[in-house]
Structures are given as structure tokens and as C-alpha cells.
mmCIF file of C-alpha atoms in Angstrom:
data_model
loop_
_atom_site.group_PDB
_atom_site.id
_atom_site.type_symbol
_atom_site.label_atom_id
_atom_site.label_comp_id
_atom_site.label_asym_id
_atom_site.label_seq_id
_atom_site.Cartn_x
_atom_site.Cartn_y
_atom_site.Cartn_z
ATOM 1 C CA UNK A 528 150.966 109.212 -63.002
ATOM 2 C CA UNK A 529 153.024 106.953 -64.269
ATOM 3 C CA UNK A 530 151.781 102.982 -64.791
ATOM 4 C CA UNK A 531 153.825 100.037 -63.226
ATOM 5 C CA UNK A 532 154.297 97.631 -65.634
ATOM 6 C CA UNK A 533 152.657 94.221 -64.704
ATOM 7 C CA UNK A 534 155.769 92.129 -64.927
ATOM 8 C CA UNK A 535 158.760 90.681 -62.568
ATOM 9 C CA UNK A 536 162.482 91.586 -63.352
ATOM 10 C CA UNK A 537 164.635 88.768 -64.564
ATOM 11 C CA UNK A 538 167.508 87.514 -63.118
ATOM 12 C CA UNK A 539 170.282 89.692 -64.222
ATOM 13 C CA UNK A 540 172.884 88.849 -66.513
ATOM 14 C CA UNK A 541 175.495 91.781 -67.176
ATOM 15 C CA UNK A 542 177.700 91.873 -63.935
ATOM 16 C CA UNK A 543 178.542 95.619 -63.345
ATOM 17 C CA UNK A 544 182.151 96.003 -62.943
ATOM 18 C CA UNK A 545 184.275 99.488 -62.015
ATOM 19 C CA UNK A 546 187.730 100.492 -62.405
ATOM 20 C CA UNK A 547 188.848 103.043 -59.863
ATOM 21 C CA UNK A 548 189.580 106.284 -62.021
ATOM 22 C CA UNK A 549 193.410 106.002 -60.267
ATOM 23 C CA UNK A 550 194.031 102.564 -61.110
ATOM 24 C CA UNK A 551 196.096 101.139 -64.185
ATOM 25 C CA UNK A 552 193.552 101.613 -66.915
ATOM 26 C CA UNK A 553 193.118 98.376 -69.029
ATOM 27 C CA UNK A 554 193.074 99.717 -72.861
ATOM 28 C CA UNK A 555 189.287 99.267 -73.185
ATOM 29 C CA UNK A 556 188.140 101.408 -70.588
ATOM 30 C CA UNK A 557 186.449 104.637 -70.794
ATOM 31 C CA UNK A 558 185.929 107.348 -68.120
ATOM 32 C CA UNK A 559 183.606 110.320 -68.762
ATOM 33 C CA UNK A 560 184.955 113.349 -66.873
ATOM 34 C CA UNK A 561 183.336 116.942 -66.204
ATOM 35 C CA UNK A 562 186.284 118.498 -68.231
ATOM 36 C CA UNK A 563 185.048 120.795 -70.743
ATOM 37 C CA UNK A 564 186.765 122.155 -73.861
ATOM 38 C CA UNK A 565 186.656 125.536 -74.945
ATOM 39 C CA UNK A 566 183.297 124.965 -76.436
ATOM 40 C CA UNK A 567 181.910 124.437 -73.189
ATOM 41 C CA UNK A 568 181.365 120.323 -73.976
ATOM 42 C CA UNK A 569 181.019 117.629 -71.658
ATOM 43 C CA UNK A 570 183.737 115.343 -72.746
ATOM 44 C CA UNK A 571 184.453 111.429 -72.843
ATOM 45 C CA UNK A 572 187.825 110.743 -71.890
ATOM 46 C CA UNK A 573 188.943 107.051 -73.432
ATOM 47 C CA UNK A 574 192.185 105.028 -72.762
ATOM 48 C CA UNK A 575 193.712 103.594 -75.798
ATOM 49 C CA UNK A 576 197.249 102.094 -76.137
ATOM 50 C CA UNK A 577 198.060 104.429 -72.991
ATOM 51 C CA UNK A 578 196.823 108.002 -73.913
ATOM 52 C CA UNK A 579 193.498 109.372 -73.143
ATOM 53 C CA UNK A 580 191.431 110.139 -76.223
ATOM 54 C CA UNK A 581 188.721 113.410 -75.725
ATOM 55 C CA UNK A 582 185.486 113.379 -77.808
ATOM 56 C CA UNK A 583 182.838 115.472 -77.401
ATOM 57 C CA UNK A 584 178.786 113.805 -77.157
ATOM 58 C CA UNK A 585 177.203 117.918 -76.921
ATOM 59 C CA UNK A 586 174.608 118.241 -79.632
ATOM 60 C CA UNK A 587 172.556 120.955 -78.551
ATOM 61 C CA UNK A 588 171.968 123.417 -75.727
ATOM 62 C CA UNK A 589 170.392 126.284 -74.347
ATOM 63 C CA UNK A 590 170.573 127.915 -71.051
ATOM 64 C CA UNK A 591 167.562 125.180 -69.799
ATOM 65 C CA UNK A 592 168.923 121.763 -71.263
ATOM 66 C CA UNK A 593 171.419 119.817 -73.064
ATOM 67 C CA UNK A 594 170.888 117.174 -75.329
ATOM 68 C CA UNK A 595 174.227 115.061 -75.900
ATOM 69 C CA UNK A 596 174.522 112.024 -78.274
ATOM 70 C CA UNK A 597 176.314 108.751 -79.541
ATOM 71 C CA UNK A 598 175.435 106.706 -82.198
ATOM 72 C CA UNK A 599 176.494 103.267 -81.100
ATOM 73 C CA UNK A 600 175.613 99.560 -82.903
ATOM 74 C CA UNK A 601 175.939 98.154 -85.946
ATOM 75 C CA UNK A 602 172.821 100.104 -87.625
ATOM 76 C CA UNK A 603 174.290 103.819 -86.338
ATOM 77 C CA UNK A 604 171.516 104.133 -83.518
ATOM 78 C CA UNK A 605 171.251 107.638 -82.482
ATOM 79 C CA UNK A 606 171.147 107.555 -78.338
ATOM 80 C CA UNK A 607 170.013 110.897 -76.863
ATOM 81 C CA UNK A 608 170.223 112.551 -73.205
ATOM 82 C CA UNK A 609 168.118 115.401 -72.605
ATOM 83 C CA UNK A 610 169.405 116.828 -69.567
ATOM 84 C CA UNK A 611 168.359 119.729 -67.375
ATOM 85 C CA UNK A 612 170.811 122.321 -66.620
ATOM 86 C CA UNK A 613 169.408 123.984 -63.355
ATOM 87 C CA UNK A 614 168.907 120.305 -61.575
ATOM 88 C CA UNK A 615 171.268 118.241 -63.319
ATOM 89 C CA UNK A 616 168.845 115.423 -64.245
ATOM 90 C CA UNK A 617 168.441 113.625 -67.018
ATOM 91 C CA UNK A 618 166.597 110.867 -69.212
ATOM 92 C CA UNK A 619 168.243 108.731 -72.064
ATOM 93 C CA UNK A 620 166.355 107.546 -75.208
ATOM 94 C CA UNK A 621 166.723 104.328 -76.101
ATOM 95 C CA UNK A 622 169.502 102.018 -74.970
ATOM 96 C CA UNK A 623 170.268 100.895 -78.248
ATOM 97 C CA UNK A 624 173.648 99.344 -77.258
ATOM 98 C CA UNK A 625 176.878 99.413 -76.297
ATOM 99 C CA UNK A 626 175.667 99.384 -73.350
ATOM 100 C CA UNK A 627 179.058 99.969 -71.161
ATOM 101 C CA UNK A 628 179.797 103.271 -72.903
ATOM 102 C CA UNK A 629 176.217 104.603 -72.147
ATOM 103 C CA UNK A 630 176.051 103.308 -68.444
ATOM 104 C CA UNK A 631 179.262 106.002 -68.422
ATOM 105 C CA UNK A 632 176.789 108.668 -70.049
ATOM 106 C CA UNK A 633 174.157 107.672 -67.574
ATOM 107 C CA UNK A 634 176.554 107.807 -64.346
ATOM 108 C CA UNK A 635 177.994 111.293 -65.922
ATOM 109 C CA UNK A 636 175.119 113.082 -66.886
ATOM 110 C CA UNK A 637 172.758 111.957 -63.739
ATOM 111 C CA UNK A 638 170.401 110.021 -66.130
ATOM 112 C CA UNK A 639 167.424 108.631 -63.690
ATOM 113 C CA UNK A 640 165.450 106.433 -65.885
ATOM 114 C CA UNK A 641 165.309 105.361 -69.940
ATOM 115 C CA UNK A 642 162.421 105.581 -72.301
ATOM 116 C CA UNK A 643 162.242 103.615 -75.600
ATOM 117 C CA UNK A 644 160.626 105.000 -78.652
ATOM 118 C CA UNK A 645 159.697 101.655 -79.676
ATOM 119 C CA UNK A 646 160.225 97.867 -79.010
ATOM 120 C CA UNK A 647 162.418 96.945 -81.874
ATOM 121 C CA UNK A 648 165.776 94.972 -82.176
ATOM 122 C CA UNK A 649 168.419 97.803 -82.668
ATOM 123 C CA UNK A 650 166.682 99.953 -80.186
ATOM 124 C CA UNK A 651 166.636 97.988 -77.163
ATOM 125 C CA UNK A 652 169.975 95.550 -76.847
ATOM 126 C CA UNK A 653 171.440 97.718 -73.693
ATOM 127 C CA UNK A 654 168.317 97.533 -71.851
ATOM 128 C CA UNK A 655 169.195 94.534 -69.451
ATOM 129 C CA UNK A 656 172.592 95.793 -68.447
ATOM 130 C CA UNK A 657 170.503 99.270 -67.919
ATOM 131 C CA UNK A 658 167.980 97.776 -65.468
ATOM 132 C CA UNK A 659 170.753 95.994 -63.644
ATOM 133 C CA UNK A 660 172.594 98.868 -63.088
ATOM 134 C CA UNK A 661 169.279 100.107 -61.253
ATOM 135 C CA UNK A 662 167.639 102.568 -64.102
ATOM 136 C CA UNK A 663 164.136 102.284 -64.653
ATOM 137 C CA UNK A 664 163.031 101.300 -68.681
ATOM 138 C CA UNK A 665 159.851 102.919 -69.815
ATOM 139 C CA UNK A 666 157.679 101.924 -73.067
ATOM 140 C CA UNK A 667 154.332 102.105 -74.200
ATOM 141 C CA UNK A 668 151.644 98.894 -73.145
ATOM 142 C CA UNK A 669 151.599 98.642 -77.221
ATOM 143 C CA UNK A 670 155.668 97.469 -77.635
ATOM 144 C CA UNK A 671 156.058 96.379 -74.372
ATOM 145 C CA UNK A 672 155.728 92.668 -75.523
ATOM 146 C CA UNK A 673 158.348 93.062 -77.773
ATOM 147 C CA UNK A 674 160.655 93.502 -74.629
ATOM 148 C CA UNK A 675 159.746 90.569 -73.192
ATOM 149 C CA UNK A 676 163.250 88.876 -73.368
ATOM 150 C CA UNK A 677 165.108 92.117 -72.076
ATOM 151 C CA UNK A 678 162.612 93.764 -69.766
ATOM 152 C CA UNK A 679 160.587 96.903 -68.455
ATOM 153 C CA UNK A 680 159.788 98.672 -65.687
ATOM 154 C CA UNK A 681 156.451 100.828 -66.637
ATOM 155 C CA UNK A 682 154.289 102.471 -69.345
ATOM 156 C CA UNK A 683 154.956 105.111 -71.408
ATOM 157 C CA UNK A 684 151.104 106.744 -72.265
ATOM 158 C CA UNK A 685 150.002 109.137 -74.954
ATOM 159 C CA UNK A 686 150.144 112.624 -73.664
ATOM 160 C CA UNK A 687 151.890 112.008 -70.721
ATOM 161 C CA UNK A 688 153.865 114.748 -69.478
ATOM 162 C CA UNK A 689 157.304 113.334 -68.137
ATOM 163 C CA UNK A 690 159.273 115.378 -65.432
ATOM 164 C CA UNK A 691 163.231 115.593 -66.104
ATOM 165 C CA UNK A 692 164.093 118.313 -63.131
ATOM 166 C CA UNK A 693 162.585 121.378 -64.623
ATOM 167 C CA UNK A 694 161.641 120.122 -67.966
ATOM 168 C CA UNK A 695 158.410 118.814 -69.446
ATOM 169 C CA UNK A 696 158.587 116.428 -72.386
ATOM 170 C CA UNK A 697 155.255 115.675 -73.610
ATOM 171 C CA UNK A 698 155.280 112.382 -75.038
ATOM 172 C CA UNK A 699 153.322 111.596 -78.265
ATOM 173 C CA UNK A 700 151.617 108.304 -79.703
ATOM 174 C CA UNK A 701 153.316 108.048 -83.287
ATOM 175 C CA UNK A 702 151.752 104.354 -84.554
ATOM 176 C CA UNK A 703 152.847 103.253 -88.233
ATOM 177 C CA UNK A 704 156.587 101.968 -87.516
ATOM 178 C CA UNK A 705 155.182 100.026 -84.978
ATOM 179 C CA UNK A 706 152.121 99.611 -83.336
ATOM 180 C CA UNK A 707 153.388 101.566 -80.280
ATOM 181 C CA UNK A 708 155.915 103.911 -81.164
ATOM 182 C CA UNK A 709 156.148 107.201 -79.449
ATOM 183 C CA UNK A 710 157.948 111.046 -79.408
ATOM 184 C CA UNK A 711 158.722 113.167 -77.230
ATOM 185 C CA UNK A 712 158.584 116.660 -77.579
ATOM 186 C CA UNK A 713 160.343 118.993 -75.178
ATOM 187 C CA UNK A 714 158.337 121.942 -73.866
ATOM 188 C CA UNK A 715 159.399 125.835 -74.328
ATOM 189 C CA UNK A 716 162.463 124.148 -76.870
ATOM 190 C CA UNK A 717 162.842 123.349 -80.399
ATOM 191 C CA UNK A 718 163.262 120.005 -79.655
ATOM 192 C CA UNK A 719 160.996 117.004 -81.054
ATOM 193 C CA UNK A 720 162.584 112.704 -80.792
ATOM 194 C CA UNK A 721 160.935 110.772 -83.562
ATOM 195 C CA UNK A 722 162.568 107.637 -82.806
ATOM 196 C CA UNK A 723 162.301 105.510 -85.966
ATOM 197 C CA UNK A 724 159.278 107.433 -86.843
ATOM 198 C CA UNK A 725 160.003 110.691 -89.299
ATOM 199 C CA UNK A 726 163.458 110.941 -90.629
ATOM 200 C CA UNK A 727 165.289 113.459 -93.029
ATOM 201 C CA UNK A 728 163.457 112.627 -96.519
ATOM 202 C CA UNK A 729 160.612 110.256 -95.600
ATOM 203 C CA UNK A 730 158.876 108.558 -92.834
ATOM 204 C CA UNK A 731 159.997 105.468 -90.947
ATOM 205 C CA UNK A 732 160.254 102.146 -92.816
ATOM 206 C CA UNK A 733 156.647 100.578 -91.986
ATOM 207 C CA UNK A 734 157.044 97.783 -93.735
ATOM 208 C CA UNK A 735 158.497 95.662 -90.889
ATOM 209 C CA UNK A 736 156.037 93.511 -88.132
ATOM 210 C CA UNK A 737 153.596 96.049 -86.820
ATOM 211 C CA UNK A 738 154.198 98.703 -89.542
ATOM 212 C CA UNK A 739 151.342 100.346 -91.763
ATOM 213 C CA UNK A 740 152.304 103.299 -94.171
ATOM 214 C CA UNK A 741 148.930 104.641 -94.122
ATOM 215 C CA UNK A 742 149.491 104.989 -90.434
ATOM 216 C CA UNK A 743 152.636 105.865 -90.256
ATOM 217 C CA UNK A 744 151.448 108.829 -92.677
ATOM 218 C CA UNK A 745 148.540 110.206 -91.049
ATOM 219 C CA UNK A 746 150.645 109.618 -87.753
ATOM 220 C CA UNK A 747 153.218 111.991 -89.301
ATOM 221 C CA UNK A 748 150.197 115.279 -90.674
ATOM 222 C CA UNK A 749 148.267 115.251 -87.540
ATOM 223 C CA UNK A 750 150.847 114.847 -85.207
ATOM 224 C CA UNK A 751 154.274 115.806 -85.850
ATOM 225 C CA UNK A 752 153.535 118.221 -89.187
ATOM 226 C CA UNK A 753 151.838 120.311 -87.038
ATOM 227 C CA UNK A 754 154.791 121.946 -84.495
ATOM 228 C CA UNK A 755 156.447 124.576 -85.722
ATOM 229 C CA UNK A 756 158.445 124.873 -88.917
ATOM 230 C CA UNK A 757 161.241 125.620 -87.164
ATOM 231 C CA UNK A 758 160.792 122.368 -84.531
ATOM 232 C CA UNK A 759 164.307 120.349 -84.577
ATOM 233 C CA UNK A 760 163.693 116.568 -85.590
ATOM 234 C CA UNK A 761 166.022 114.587 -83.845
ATOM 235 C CA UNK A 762 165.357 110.780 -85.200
ATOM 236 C CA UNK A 763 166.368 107.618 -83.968
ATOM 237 C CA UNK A 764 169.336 107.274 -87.005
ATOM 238 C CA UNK A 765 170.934 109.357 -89.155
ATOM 239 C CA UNK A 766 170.941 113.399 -89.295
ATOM 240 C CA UNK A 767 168.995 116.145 -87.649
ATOM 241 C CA UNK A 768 166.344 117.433 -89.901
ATOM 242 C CA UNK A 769 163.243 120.560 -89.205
ATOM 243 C CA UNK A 770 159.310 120.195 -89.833
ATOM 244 C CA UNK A 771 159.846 122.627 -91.614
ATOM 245 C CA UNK A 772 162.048 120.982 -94.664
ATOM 246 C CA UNK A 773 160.152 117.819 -94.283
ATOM 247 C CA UNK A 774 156.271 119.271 -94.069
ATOM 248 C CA UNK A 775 156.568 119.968 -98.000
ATOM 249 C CA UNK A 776 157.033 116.890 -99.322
ATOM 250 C CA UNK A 777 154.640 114.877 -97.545
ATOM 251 C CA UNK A 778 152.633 114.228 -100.796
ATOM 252 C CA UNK A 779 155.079 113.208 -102.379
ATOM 253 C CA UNK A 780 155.864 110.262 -99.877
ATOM 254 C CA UNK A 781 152.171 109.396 -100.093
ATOM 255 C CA UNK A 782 152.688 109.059 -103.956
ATOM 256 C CA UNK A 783 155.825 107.093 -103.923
ATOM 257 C CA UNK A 784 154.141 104.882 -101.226
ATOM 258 C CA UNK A 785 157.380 104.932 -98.502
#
């Protein structure tokens, strides 16, 4: 069950504006399209000094779900969609920014509502122009206030299972980066978010307001370290790493204290 946040929405201020796909494109605007390329890719189609540029957001699939992703704002912030194939809906992780080229993703890939790995800065800058445009944000009670000038809709909770069509992500309390941080692991996949949490090579910096490294640690053995070795880790910058190349070295983090 999911809990309504205890707060009122702002008054907007991104005005949504469209351009019909068969007017005269203006050489910013992007349209995502259903075209595929030969590797079977949803594609982004972008207008620039009158041609249409094609690039491909795909990262992962099966015959279940997609995942597709951009890495947008100026500290490369990975933004994921896990989408289900047999239904067609989806979620996106954090609205980092940019937020006109993922309210394309969204409209594209029949996103229904956003969750946020955690409250900070870089993660959240699209959120306003997302809840204008009528998508629900969703964070845990522990970094909600830290979206207090950009807004949310309701609580994320430890082991809650969320519903995308016929998936199950299983969301997972990861404190240590900050006090509320959270995963989400996708059931019968590979597929684990860590936000800012566990990255290739070390945990998440928890040096920053609400950060403890002993946390963040034991955050890490008893509740990430223990999926799978071959579990994908798909963090909130940077490259794609596997429990299974990380789970070795945790002592070694512990010893070098980061």
C-alpha cells in the first residue's frame, strides 16, 4: 500500500509546451518515435540544423522488460526506465534533469510514476517539470525533506513491492549515502539500481550531509552483497558493474576507509 505523502503540490513553474510532430521543427526539438533499428532499439529521433539525428537509449532486455537509459546533467546522472514488455508500463528512476528530453522518454515509453533513490541535488532537478506534467514522484519519509523545494507525491518504504504491469521491483533501504537512500531490485531478472549507493570499485561517497561509511558499508554486506554474483549493478553514475566483481573487495574498502 503505498503512503500519501503529507504535503500540498506547489504552484507549478515549467509550462508544458508541444510541437505537433508535422509542424516545422524548431532546431531544439526532439521527438521519440517507435522506429526501431535493426537491433530491435527504441530510438530518439532529434532535429538538428534540419536532419533528424537517431540514437539509441536500449540498455538491456529480455523477453519480460526493458531497461533504457540517458545520462543527462552536468555530473553524467544515469536515468533508468524499467519497462514491461507484455503491458507496456513503465517507471523512471530519478529525474535527474534535463527534464524536456525525459518527459519525451516518459510520454514514449508509458512511464506512470518516478521514484528517486535519494534526495540529493543532481538527482532530483527534473522533478517539478515531472509532477507538472502529471507523474507521480516517490521517495522514502527519510529524504523526503530534502525535496522540499521541488516536491513529492508519496513514500517509498523498505520492502515494498512496487507493481510496473507485470513486474515486481522490491525496493530496498540502502542508508550510508544518505540517510534514506534506497534500491530496487527487479524480481525473476538480473537487475539491481543502487542509485548513488554501490558503484564499480567502491561504495557511494558518504562523506556528504547524511552520509556515514560505516553505514554505507554494512548497508552494502547485508544487503546488496548478498544477491547473486551474477546480479547486474546498475548505479546512479558511471558504468554497469556485477556483485559479483565488487563482493571481493569489500575489505579492502573498509581498510582504505571510502
Amino acid at each position: 500500500r503505498r503512503r500519501i505523502a503529507p504535503h500540498s503540490r506547489t504552484t507549478p513553474t515549467h509550462q508544458r509546451r508541444t510541437t505537433p510532430f508535422c509542424s516545422p521543427a524548431p532546431a531544439t526539438t526532439r521527438f521519440i518515435c517507435n522506429l526501431r533499428s535493426s537491433a530491435d532499439t527504441r530510438c530518439a529521433l532529434t532535429w538538428i540544423r534540419g536532419r533528424f539525428i537517431m540514437s539509441t537509449t536500449l540498455h538491456w532486455k529480455d523477453t519480460n522488460v526493458e531497461v533504457h537509459k540517458v545520462v543527462v546533467g552536468p555530473y553524467d546522472n544515469n536515468v533508468f526506465v524499467i519497462r514491461c514488455t507484455a503491458t507496456g508500463e513503465a517507471v523512471l528512476i530519478d529525474a535527474a534533469n534535463e527534464h524536456e528530453q525525459l518527459l519525451e522518454l516518459c510520454r514514449a515509453l508509458g512511464v506512470r510514476r518516478v521514484l528517486e533513490t535519494h534526495g540529493h541535488w543532481d538527482h532530483i532537478q527534473a522533478v517539478p517539470a515531472m509532477r507538472e506534467a502529471g507523474y507521480e514522484v516517490a521517495v522514502t519519509a527519510l529524504d523526503a525533506p530534502r525535496l522540499k523545494d521541488v516536491g513529492y507525491d508519496v513514500f517509498i518504504d523498505d520492502a515494498e513491492v512496487i507493481e510496473v504491469g507485470k513486474l515486481r521491483l522490491h525496493a530496498i533501504h540502502n542508508p550510508g549515502h544518505t540517510e534514506g537512500s534506497i534500491s530496487f531490485a527487479v524480481a525473476n531478472t538480473p537487475l539491481l539500481f543502487t542509485g548513488d549507493t554501490l558503484f564499480p570499485g567502491g561504495p557511494g561517497n558518504a562523506s556528504l550531509e547524511g552520509g556515514d561509511f560505516d553505514t554505507i558499508i554494512h548497508s552494502i554486506d547485508t544487503k546488496l552483497f548478498t544477491f547473486p554474483a551474477d546480479t547486474i549493478v546498475l548505479p546512479g553514475h558511471g558504468l554497469d558493474t556485477t556483485i559479483g566483481n565488487e563482493r571481493p573487495h569489500l575489505q579492502e574498502w573498509v581498510d582504505r576507509k571510502w
